[in-house]
Amino acid sequence: MATMTNAFEMAQRQFDHVASLLKLDPQVSELLRWPMREYHMRIPVRMDDGTLRVFDGYRVQHNDARGPNKGGIRFHPAETLDTVRALATWMTWKCAVADIPLGGGKGGVAIDPATLSTSEKERLCRGYIDHFWKYLGPRQDVPAPDVGTTAQMMGWMMDEYSKLVGQYTPGVITGKPLGGGGSLGRTEATGHGVIYAVREAMKYLQMAPDQSVAAFQGFGNVSQYAAIGFKELLKGKVACVSYWDRDDRTSYTVSHPDGVDPRYLISITDQYGTIDKNKARTSGYVIEGGDAWLTKDVDVLIPAALEGQINGESVQAVSKRVRLVAEGANGPTTPEADEVLKSRGVFVIPDFLCNAGGVTVSYFESVQNDMNFYWTKEEVLDRLDTRMTVAFESVLEMAINDKVYMRDAAYMVAIARVVKAMELRGWL
Ligand code: NAD
C-alpha cells in the first residue's frame, strides 16, 4: 500500500472525500481546497559569529470567512510551503469545529531551533515579524507557538510587532508568556483538551478510563499535558512515551513496567522534548526503538508528534486491543492508515477536533487581551472543558446520524460552518 507523505496532498484528499459525500458545489470546493493567501520570505539573520544566514519563512492564510486567520508558527528543519499549507487548512477546520470565530492560518521557518543560540533565535523571531507584519494583526491574522517555538519567542514577536505599529498590541499573537499578555492554562490547553475529548469518547465507547492503558508518541507540549491528564484526571495508565533524541538523531520509546510517571519524565526532558534516556534508565525505565510505542498492548494510542506517523505500513503493527486513537498531533494518520483503522472498528478522534484545546485557549487569550482583564486558570480550563465537550458532541452526533467515520463527521460539521459564513458574507 502506498504511503502518503505530503501533508498538503493528505489534507486535500481528506477534504475531497468529504466534499463528495456532501455533494459540495465544485466551485466552492475549488475555493476551499486551496489557501486564499500565501507568503514566502527569505529572512536574513546575523549569526553570533558575524556571518549572515538566510532562512525560508512562510505564512499561509487558508480561509478567513469566520474571522481573523489563526495558527501557530513552526520552527522545524523539514518545514516547506506544503506543510504550512496543510496546517493552515486544518486550522480553518479546527476553528470551525471548535466553533470559535476565527479562520485558518499557519507559519513556519525551515530551521532546527536547537542549533541556534538564544540571541540568534531572538533575531530570527524579530526578523520573521519584520518580514510578515503587514499581513498580521489582531483583526487580520494571529500567530501562536507550534513545534519548535516557545512562549518566550511569542513575547519577542509581539514586542517587534508593537514597535513596528507604534502601539502595544498583545492581541497580535497568542501563547505569550505569563505576565507578558499570556493566559493561564495555555500551556496545558492542548494536552488537557485531548484528554477531555478522550473522556467523552470513552463514555460513548463504554470504556472505563481507570482500567485503560495508553501509549503516546512525542513528549513535547501536547503529549506531556495529555499524559499528565490521562494519569491524573482519568486515572488511566501511561504505558510509554516516544520522543526524538536530538543527540542520537533517532527516536526512542520509554516505558516502565508499572506505568510511566509523566511528571518525573518531564523533570528529565529538555525544552525540545528530548528525554535524558540515561537518567530514565537508571530510574528503572526501559528504552526501546522509536516505533515500539505503536505496537504496545494498549487500549488507546495518542500520536502527539508529527504528521504521517500512522501510515499504510506502520498501522499493520498496531495491537488488536487498540479501541481508540486520539490524534494530539496534526495529520498523524494517513488516508491509507485511516482505511485500516476504519475496517477494524477503531474509534478515531480526528486531529482538528482532538487538539482544538490549544486554539480555543489562544482565542480566550485574545479575548482577555482585548478586555485587559485576566481569568483564573480554573476559569480558563472550565471554559475549555465545556467547549471541547460541546465540539465533541456535535461531531459524534453527526457521525451517528449520518453513519460516517468521525473524521468525515468533523469535516462535515466544519465545512458546513465555513460555507455558511462565506454565504452570509456574500462570497458565494
Ligand atoms: P513539541 O515540539 O513541544 O514536541 C514534539 C515532540 O515530538 C518532542 O518530544 C519530539 O521529541 C517528538 N518527536 C518529533 N519527532 C518524533 C518522532 N519521529 N518520533 C517520536 N517523537 C518525535 O511540539 P508540540 O507543541 O507538542 O506539538 C506536537 C504536535 O501537536 C504537532 O503536530 C503540532 O502541530 C500539534 N499541535 C500542537 C499544539 C500546541 O498547542 N502546542 C496545538 C495543536 C496541535
Short mmCIF file of C-alpha atoms and ligand atoms in Angstrom, two decimals:
data_model
loop_
_atom_site.label_atom_id
_atom_site.label_comp_id
_atom_site.label_asym_id
_atom_site.label_seq_id
_atom_site.Cartn_x
_atom_site.Cartn_y
_atom_site.Cartn_z
CA MET A 1 0.00 0.00 0.00
CA ALA A 2 1.46 3.39 -0.99
CA THR A 3 2.37 5.68 1.88
CA MET A 4 1.34 9.29 1.52
CA THR A 5 3.87 11.71 2.94
CA ASN A 6 2.92 15.12 1.53
CA ALA A 7 0.77 16.66 4.26
CA PHE A 8 -1.00 19.08 1.92
CA GLU A 9 -1.95 16.29 -0.52
CA MET A 10 -3.30 14.46 2.52
CA ALA A 11 -5.33 17.50 3.65
CA GLN A 12 -6.74 17.94 0.13
CA ARG A 13 -7.54 14.25 -0.19
CA GLN A 14 -9.44 14.25 3.13
CA PHE A 15 -11.32 17.37 2.02
CA ASP A 16 -12.15 15.95 -1.44
CA HIS A 17 -13.55 12.79 0.13
CA VAL A 18 -15.95 14.76 2.34
CA ALA A 19 -16.76 17.29 -0.40
CA SER A 20 -18.01 14.38 -2.49
CA LEU A 21 -20.02 12.97 0.45
CA LEU A 22 -21.58 16.42 0.90
CA LYS A 23 -22.03 16.87 -2.88
CA LEU A 24 -20.38 20.27 -2.42
CA ASP A 25 -20.59 22.66 -5.39
CA PRO A 26 -17.30 22.14 -7.36
CA GLN A 27 -16.64 25.90 -7.35
CA VAL A 28 -16.95 26.04 -3.56
CA SER A 29 -14.63 23.04 -3.33
CA GLU A 30 -12.09 24.77 -5.55
CA LEU A 31 -12.13 27.75 -3.18
CA LEU A 32 -11.73 25.63 -0.04
CA ARG A 33 -9.12 23.11 -1.19
CA TRP A 34 -6.51 25.88 -1.63
CA PRO A 35 -5.35 28.65 0.74
CA MET A 36 -6.57 32.16 -0.06
CA ARG A 37 -3.16 33.81 0.52
CA GLU A 38 0.43 32.50 0.75
CA TYR A 39 3.63 34.39 1.60
CA HIS A 40 7.20 33.13 1.30
CA MET A 41 10.03 35.37 2.52
CA ARG A 42 13.81 34.93 2.70
CA ILE A 43 14.80 36.18 6.16
CA PRO A 44 18.45 37.25 6.66
CA VAL A 45 19.75 36.82 10.22
CA ARG A 46 23.14 37.82 11.64
CA MET A 47 24.71 34.87 13.48
CA ASP A 48 26.75 35.30 16.69
CA ASP A 49 29.98 34.65 14.76
CA GLY A 50 29.25 37.59 12.44
CA THR A 51 28.16 35.51 9.41
CA LEU A 52 24.78 36.01 7.73
CA ARG A 53 22.30 33.15 7.27
CA VAL A 54 19.14 33.34 5.20
CA PHE A 55 16.07 31.38 6.34
CA ASP A 56 12.97 30.40 4.36
CA GLY A 57 9.91 31.71 6.22
CA TYR A 58 6.27 31.10 5.34
CA ARG A 59 2.83 32.39 6.32
CA VAL A 60 -0.27 30.88 4.75
CA GLN A 61 -3.85 32.13 5.24
CA HIS A 62 -6.27 29.43 4.23
CA ASN A 63 -9.71 30.96 4.86
CA ASP A 64 -10.91 33.88 6.97
CA ALA A 65 -14.67 33.77 6.32
CA ARG A 66 -15.37 33.14 10.04
CA GLY A 67 -12.86 35.63 11.45
CA PRO A 68 -9.15 36.57 11.51
CA ASN A 69 -6.75 33.82 10.45
CA LYS A 70 -5.29 31.92 13.37
CA GLY A 71 -2.47 29.39 13.63
CA GLY A 72 0.96 28.66 15.02
CA ILE A 73 4.46 29.29 13.72
CA ARG A 74 6.56 26.13 13.48
CA PHE A 75 10.36 26.09 13.50
CA HIS A 76 11.36 22.74 12.02
CA PRO A 77 14.06 21.70 9.53
CA ALA A 78 11.53 19.83 7.34
CA GLU A 79 9.18 22.84 7.02
CA THR A 80 8.03 23.55 3.44
CA LEU A 81 5.30 25.60 1.81
CA ASP A 82 3.24 22.39 1.57
CA THR A 83 3.45 21.53 5.29
CA VAL A 84 2.40 25.10 6.12
CA ARG A 85 -0.47 24.91 3.59
CA ALA A 86 -1.70 21.69 5.15
CA LEU A 87 -1.52 23.04 8.69
CA ALA A 88 -3.26 26.30 7.67
CA THR A 89 -6.06 24.31 6.04
CA TRP A 90 -6.53 22.14 9.14
CA MET A 91 -6.66 25.34 11.25
CA THR A 92 -9.71 26.52 9.29
CA TRP A 93 -11.49 23.25 10.07
CA LYS A 94 -10.25 23.28 13.67
CA CYS A 95 -11.59 26.76 14.47
CA ALA A 96 -14.87 25.92 12.75
CA VAL A 97 -15.36 22.61 14.56
CA ALA A 98 -14.50 24.25 17.90
CA ASP A 99 -16.97 26.98 16.90
CA ILE A 100 -14.62 29.86 17.62
CA PRO A 101 -14.90 32.96 15.40
CA LEU A 102 -11.53 32.59 13.65
CA GLY A 103 -10.20 31.38 10.32
CA GLY A 104 -7.18 29.23 9.45
CA GLY A 105 -3.55 30.27 9.08
CA LYS A 106 -0.12 28.86 9.77
CA GLY A 107 3.51 29.93 9.62
CA GLY A 108 6.87 28.27 9.60
CA VAL A 109 10.61 28.60 9.24
CA ALA A 110 12.83 25.80 7.95
CA ILE A 111 15.26 25.58 10.89
CA ASP A 112 16.09 23.35 13.83
CA PRO A 113 15.88 25.94 16.65
CA ALA A 114 18.11 23.80 18.86
CA THR A 115 21.03 24.74 16.56
CA LEU A 116 20.63 28.47 17.34
CA SER A 117 21.80 30.44 20.38
CA THR A 118 19.20 32.39 22.37
CA SER A 119 20.20 35.69 20.74
CA GLU A 120 20.11 34.12 17.24
CA LYS A 121 16.62 32.80 17.99
CA GLU A 122 15.53 36.26 19.09
CA ARG A 123 16.90 37.84 15.90
CA LEU A 124 15.14 35.20 13.77
CA CYS A 125 11.82 35.81 15.59
CA ARG A 126 12.13 39.57 15.15
CA GLY A 127 13.19 39.05 11.51
CA TYR A 128 10.11 36.90 10.90
CA ILE A 129 7.86 39.73 12.14
CA ASP A 130 9.84 42.41 10.22
CA HIS A 131 9.01 40.48 7.03
CA PHE A 132 5.41 39.41 7.72
CA TRP A 133 3.99 42.14 9.99
CA LYS A 134 1.93 43.81 7.25
CA TYR A 135 -0.08 40.61 6.86
CA LEU A 136 -0.58 40.06 10.61
CA GLY A 137 -2.74 41.79 13.23
CA PRO A 138 -5.46 41.13 15.83
CA ARG A 139 -8.16 41.57 13.16
CA GLN A 140 -6.16 40.01 10.32
CA ASP A 141 -4.00 37.04 11.29
CA VAL A 142 -2.90 35.98 14.78
CA PRO A 143 0.04 33.53 15.12
CA ALA A 144 0.86 31.30 18.11
CA PRO A 145 3.51 28.74 19.10
CA ASP A 146 3.81 25.32 17.49
CA VAL A 147 6.55 22.69 17.18
CA GLY A 148 9.92 24.30 17.91
CA THR A 149 8.59 27.66 19.11
CA THR A 150 8.01 28.81 22.69
CA ALA A 151 6.16 31.40 24.78
CA GLN A 152 9.35 33.46 25.00
CA MET A 153 9.57 33.58 21.20
CA MET A 154 5.95 34.79 21.05
CA GLY A 155 6.91 37.53 23.54
CA TRP A 156 9.74 38.74 21.24
CA MET A 157 7.45 38.61 18.20
CA MET A 158 4.72 40.59 19.98
CA ASP A 159 7.30 43.17 21.04
CA GLU A 160 8.65 43.54 17.49
CA TYR A 161 5.14 43.93 16.06
CA SER A 162 4.23 46.51 18.75
CA LYS A 163 7.33 48.54 17.86
CA LEU A 164 6.53 48.45 14.14
CA VAL A 165 2.92 49.57 14.55
CA GLY A 166 3.76 52.06 17.31
CA GLN A 167 1.45 50.70 20.00
CA TYR A 168 1.35 47.82 22.48
CA THR A 169 -0.57 45.12 20.65
CA PRO A 170 -0.73 41.92 22.72
CA GLY A 171 -3.62 40.57 20.63
CA VAL A 172 -1.38 40.10 17.57
CA ILE A 173 -0.05 36.80 18.87
CA THR A 174 -1.11 34.21 21.44
CA GLY A 175 0.77 31.70 23.58
CA LYS A 176 2.69 34.61 25.09
CA PRO A 177 4.46 34.23 28.46
CA LEU A 178 2.50 34.81 31.66
CA GLY A 179 2.96 38.42 32.75
CA GLY A 180 3.61 39.35 29.10
CA GLY A 181 -0.03 39.13 27.97
CA GLY A 182 -0.30 35.33 28.18
CA SER A 183 -3.27 33.37 29.55
CA LEU A 184 -3.18 30.97 32.45
CA GLY A 185 -3.93 27.46 31.21
CA ARG A 186 -2.49 27.97 27.70
CA THR A 187 0.46 25.65 28.35
CA GLU A 188 -1.83 22.82 29.46
CA ALA A 189 -4.61 23.62 26.97
CA THR A 190 -3.91 21.32 24.03
CA GLY A 191 -2.96 18.29 26.13
CA HIS A 192 -5.86 18.71 28.55
CA GLY A 193 -8.22 19.31 25.62
CA VAL A 194 -7.11 15.96 24.17
CA ILE A 195 -7.99 14.33 27.49
CA TYR A 196 -11.45 15.97 27.68
CA ALA A 197 -12.12 14.53 24.20
CA VAL A 198 -10.77 11.10 25.26
CA ARG A 199 -13.04 11.18 28.34
CA GLU A 200 -16.11 11.88 26.16
CA ALA A 201 -15.12 9.16 23.65
CA MET A 202 -14.69 6.66 26.49
CA LYS A 203 -18.19 7.47 27.78
CA TYR A 204 -19.57 6.72 24.31
CA LEU A 205 -17.48 3.55 23.90
CA GLN A 206 -18.28 2.46 27.47
CA MET A 207 -14.60 2.13 28.31
CA ALA A 208 -13.52 2.51 31.94
CA PRO A 209 -10.84 5.25 31.98
CA ASP A 210 -9.23 3.90 35.16
CA GLN A 211 -8.83 0.46 33.55
CA SER A 212 -7.35 1.89 30.34
CA VAL A 213 -3.76 1.91 29.16
CA ALA A 214 -2.40 4.42 26.63
CA ALA A 215 0.75 4.80 24.52
CA PHE A 216 1.95 8.26 23.46
CA GLN A 217 4.12 9.42 20.58
CA GLY A 218 6.07 12.62 21.26
CA PHE A 219 6.89 14.15 24.61
CA GLY A 220 6.57 17.86 23.98
CA ASN A 221 3.93 20.35 25.00
CA VAL A 222 0.88 18.39 23.81
CA SER A 223 1.97 14.94 24.90
CA GLN A 224 3.30 15.98 28.32
CA TYR A 225 0.00 17.52 29.42
CA ALA A 226 -2.06 14.81 27.74
CA ALA A 227 -0.03 12.18 29.63
CA ILE A 228 -0.49 14.06 32.92
CA GLY A 229 -4.22 14.34 32.20
CA PHE A 230 -4.54 10.66 31.27
CA LYS A 231 -2.91 9.61 34.54
CA GLU A 232 -4.27 12.26 36.93
CA LEU A 233 -7.68 13.27 35.51
CA LEU A 234 -8.74 9.91 34.03
CA LYS A 235 -6.72 7.69 36.42
CA GLY A 236 -5.52 5.62 33.47
CA LYS A 237 -2.09 4.05 32.98
CA VAL A 238 0.53 5.57 30.66
CA ALA A 239 2.40 2.60 29.18
CA CYS A 240 5.05 4.55 27.28
CA VAL A 241 6.02 7.74 25.52
CA SER A 242 8.28 8.08 22.48
CA TYR A 243 10.44 11.03 21.55
CA TRP A 244 13.04 12.24 19.06
CA ASP A 245 16.53 12.19 20.54
CA ARG A 246 18.40 15.23 19.24
CA ASP A 247 21.84 13.86 20.17
CA ASP A 248 21.41 10.43 18.55
CA ARG A 249 19.27 11.74 15.64
CA THR A 250 16.77 8.93 16.14
CA SER A 251 13.59 8.24 18.08
CA TYR A 252 13.13 6.07 21.19
CA THR A 253 10.25 4.70 23.23
CA VAL A 254 10.45 4.98 27.02
CA SER A 255 8.31 2.65 29.12
CA HIS A 256 8.06 1.42 32.68
CA PRO A 257 6.58 -1.90 33.84
CA ASP A 258 4.45 -0.05 36.46
CA GLY A 259 3.46 2.71 34.05
CA VAL A 260 5.19 5.97 33.20
CA ASP A 261 5.21 8.86 35.68
CA PRO A 262 4.82 11.83 33.30
CA ARG A 263 5.85 14.41 35.90
CA TYR A 264 9.11 12.57 36.58
CA LEU A 265 9.84 12.25 32.86
CA ILE A 266 9.10 15.98 32.36
CA SER A 267 11.73 16.73 35.01
CA ILE A 268 14.36 14.99 32.82
CA THR A 269 13.15 16.34 29.43
CA ASP A 270 14.62 19.41 27.71
CA GLN A 271 12.63 22.26 26.16
CA TYR A 272 12.57 20.47 22.76
CA GLY A 273 11.02 17.27 24.13
CA THR A 274 14.19 15.16 24.29
CA ILE A 275 14.25 12.88 27.35
CA ASP A 276 17.53 12.18 29.19
CA LYS A 277 17.48 8.43 28.49
CA ASN A 278 20.40 7.65 30.80
CA LYS A 279 18.61 9.18 33.79
CA ALA A 280 15.42 7.36 32.75
CA ARG A 281 17.28 4.05 32.52
CA THR A 282 18.79 4.41 35.98
CA SER A 283 15.27 5.07 37.33
CA GLY A 284 14.04 1.71 36.02
CA TYR A 285 12.69 2.83 32.64
CA VAL A 286 13.11 0.63 29.56
CA ILE A 287 14.39 2.25 26.35
CA GLU A 288 13.33 0.73 23.00
CA GLY A 289 13.25 1.82 19.37
CA GLY A 290 11.07 4.76 18.32
CA ASP A 291 8.37 2.62 16.64
CA ALA A 292 7.73 0.47 19.74
CA TRP A 293 5.04 2.87 21.08
CA LEU A 294 2.76 1.88 18.18
CA THR A 295 2.97 -1.85 18.88
CA LYS A 296 2.21 -1.82 22.62
CA ASP A 297 -0.68 -3.85 24.05
CA VAL A 298 -2.82 -0.81 24.94
CA ASP A 299 -6.40 0.46 24.61
CA VAL A 300 -5.57 3.98 23.47
CA LEU A 301 -2.97 5.46 21.10
CA ILE A 302 -2.19 9.17 21.37
CA PRO A 303 0.07 10.28 18.50
CA ALA A 304 1.31 13.75 19.52
CA ALA A 305 4.47 14.35 17.47
CA LEU A 306 4.34 14.97 13.72
CA GLU A 307 2.37 14.21 10.52
CA GLY A 308 2.10 10.84 8.78
CA GLN A 309 3.28 8.69 11.71
CA ILE A 310 0.47 6.13 11.46
CA ASN A 311 0.68 5.22 7.80
CA GLY A 312 -0.14 2.34 5.45
CA GLU A 313 2.87 0.39 6.70
CA SER A 314 3.11 1.24 10.40
CA VAL A 315 -0.63 0.73 11.01
CA GLN A 316 -0.12 -3.02 10.47
CA ALA A 317 1.84 -3.13 13.75
CA VAL A 318 -0.98 -1.59 15.83
CA SER A 319 -2.21 -4.02 18.51
CA LYS A 320 -5.70 -5.51 18.02
CA ARG A 321 -6.50 -4.33 21.56
CA VAL A 322 -6.48 -0.65 20.50
CA ARG A 323 -10.04 0.76 20.52
CA LEU A 324 -9.33 4.47 20.48
CA VAL A 325 -6.89 6.73 18.63
CA ALA A 326 -6.81 10.33 19.90
CA GLU A 327 -4.87 12.49 17.47
CA GLY A 328 -2.96 15.06 19.52
CA ALA A 329 -0.72 15.90 16.54
CA ASN A 330 -1.92 17.45 13.31
CA GLY A 331 -2.24 14.90 10.50
CA PRO A 332 -0.67 11.90 12.28
CA THR A 333 -2.77 9.33 10.34
CA THR A 334 -2.58 8.97 6.56
CA PRO A 335 -5.70 8.16 4.50
CA GLU A 336 -4.30 4.61 3.90
CA ALA A 337 -3.99 4.02 7.64
CA ASP A 338 -7.45 5.51 8.18
CA GLU A 339 -8.94 2.81 5.96
CA VAL A 340 -7.30 0.10 8.08
CA LEU A 341 -8.43 1.66 11.38
CA LYS A 342 -11.94 2.11 9.99
CA SER A 343 -12.13 -1.55 8.89
CA ARG A 344 -11.00 -2.67 12.36
CA GLY A 345 -13.69 -0.53 14.02
CA VAL A 346 -11.18 1.68 15.86
CA PHE A 347 -12.74 4.95 17.07
CA VAL A 348 -10.64 7.93 15.94
CA ILE A 349 -10.89 11.40 17.47
CA PRO A 350 -9.63 13.38 14.46
CA ASP A 351 -6.79 15.87 14.90
CA PHE A 352 -8.60 19.12 14.35
CA LEU A 353 -11.24 18.17 16.91
CA CYS A 354 -8.91 16.40 19.36
CA ASN A 355 -6.22 19.09 19.57
CA ALA A 356 -8.54 22.11 19.34
CA GLY A 357 -7.85 22.93 23.01
CA GLY A 358 -4.77 24.98 22.10
CA VAL A 359 -6.51 27.29 19.69
CA THR A 360 -9.53 27.55 21.98
CA VAL A 361 -7.40 28.90 24.84
CA SER A 362 -5.50 31.05 22.33
CA TYR A 363 -8.87 32.56 21.49
CA PHE A 364 -9.54 33.06 25.23
CA GLU A 365 -6.13 34.77 25.44
CA SER A 366 -7.09 37.27 22.68
CA VAL A 367 -10.42 37.91 24.41
CA GLN A 368 -8.58 38.61 27.71
CA ASN A 369 -6.07 40.86 25.88
CA ASP A 370 -8.95 42.84 24.34
CA MET A 371 -10.64 43.23 27.74
CA ASN A 372 -7.31 43.76 29.55
CA PHE A 373 -8.83 41.55 32.24
CA TYR A 374 -7.50 38.08 33.02
CA TRP A 375 -9.28 34.91 34.17
CA THR A 376 -8.05 32.36 36.72
CA LYS A 377 -6.58 29.08 35.48
CA GLU A 378 -9.64 27.25 36.78
CA GLU A 379 -11.98 29.53 34.78
CA VAL A 380 -9.89 29.01 31.63
CA LEU A 381 -9.79 25.21 31.94
CA ASP A 382 -13.51 25.00 32.86
CA ARG A 383 -14.45 27.03 29.79
CA LEU A 384 -12.13 24.85 27.72
CA ASP A 385 -13.76 21.67 29.02
CA THR A 386 -17.22 23.00 28.09
CA ARG A 387 -16.08 23.98 24.57
CA MET A 388 -14.30 20.67 23.92
CA THR A 389 -17.27 18.67 25.19
CA VAL A 390 -19.75 20.58 23.01
CA ALA A 391 -17.47 20.25 19.95
CA PHE A 392 -17.04 16.51 20.55
CA GLU A 393 -20.81 16.05 20.93
CA SER A 394 -21.59 17.93 17.70
CA VAL A 395 -19.19 15.70 15.74
CA LEU A 396 -20.34 12.48 17.41
CA GLU A 397 -23.98 13.37 16.68
CA MET A 398 -23.11 13.90 13.00
CA ALA A 399 -21.17 10.60 12.91
CA ILE A 400 -24.08 8.68 14.44
CA ASN A 401 -26.85 10.35 12.45
CA ASP A 402 -25.09 10.13 9.09
CA LYS A 403 -23.33 6.81 9.89
CA VAL A 404 -19.92 8.23 8.94
CA TYR A 405 -16.37 7.92 10.28
CA MET A 406 -15.55 10.52 12.98
CA ARG A 407 -13.00 12.29 10.72
CA ASP A 408 -15.61 12.66 7.97
CA ALA A 409 -18.15 13.88 10.52
CA ALA A 410 -15.73 16.51 11.84
CA TYR A 411 -15.11 17.73 8.29
CA MET A 412 -18.86 17.82 7.63
CA VAL A 413 -19.51 19.98 10.71
CA ALA A 414 -16.57 22.28 9.92
CA ILE A 415 -17.19 22.67 6.18
CA ALA A 416 -20.89 23.44 6.76
CA ARG A 417 -19.95 26.26 9.19
CA VAL A 418 -17.33 27.77 6.85
CA VAL A 419 -19.64 27.55 3.81
CA LYS A 420 -22.42 29.22 5.82
CA ALA A 421 -20.07 32.10 6.80
CA MET A 422 -19.00 32.52 3.16
CA GLU A 423 -22.66 32.61 2.09
CA LEU A 424 -23.54 35.15 4.80
CA ARG A 425 -20.69 37.37 3.64
CA GLY A 426 -21.87 37.10 0.04
CA TRP A 427 -18.80 35.27 -1.25
CA LEU A 428 -20.78 32.50 -2.93
P1 NAD B 1 6.86 19.97 20.68
O1 NAD B 1 7.93 20.49 19.80
O2 NAD B 1 6.66 20.58 22.03
O3 NAD B 1 7.08 18.40 20.90
C1 NAD B 1 7.22 17.50 19.83
C2 NAD B 1 7.62 16.15 20.42
O4 NAD B 1 7.61 15.17 19.37
C3 NAD B 1 9.02 16.13 21.04
O5 NAD B 1 9.03 15.34 22.21
C4 NAD B 1 9.85 15.41 19.97
O6 NAD B 1 10.97 14.72 20.54
C5 NAD B 1 8.82 14.44 19.44
N1 NAD B 1 9.11 13.88 18.14
C6 NAD B 1 9.48 14.51 17.00
N2 NAD B 1 9.67 13.61 16.01
C7 NAD B 1 9.42 12.40 16.55
C8 NAD B 1 9.45 11.07 16.06
N3 NAD B 1 9.78 10.80 14.79
N4 NAD B 1 9.13 10.07 16.91
C9 NAD B 1 8.80 10.31 18.19
N5 NAD B 1 8.74 11.55 18.72
C10 NAD B 1 9.05 12.56 17.90
O7 NAD B 1 5.51 20.03 19.82
P2 NAD B 1 4.01 20.13 20.34
O8 NAD B 1 3.66 21.55 20.51
O9 NAD B 1 3.79 19.16 21.44
O10 NAD B 1 3.22 19.64 19.04
C11 NAD B 1 3.08 18.27 18.71
C12 NAD B 1 2.02 18.12 17.62
O11 NAD B 1 0.79 18.69 18.09
C13 NAD B 1 2.30 18.82 16.30
O12 NAD B 1 1.69 18.09 15.25
C14 NAD B 1 1.59 20.15 16.46
O13 NAD B 1 1.28 20.77 15.21
C15 NAD B 1 0.34 19.68 17.17
N6 NAD B 1 -0.37 20.73 17.92
C16 NAD B 1 0.25 21.47 18.88
C17 NAD B 1 -0.49 22.40 19.58
C18 NAD B 1 0.11 23.20 20.71
O14 NAD B 1 -0.63 23.95 21.36
N7 NAD B 1 1.38 23.04 21.03
C19 NAD B 1 -1.85 22.60 19.29
C20 NAD B 1 -2.46 21.81 18.32
C21 NAD B 1 -1.71 20.87 17.64
#
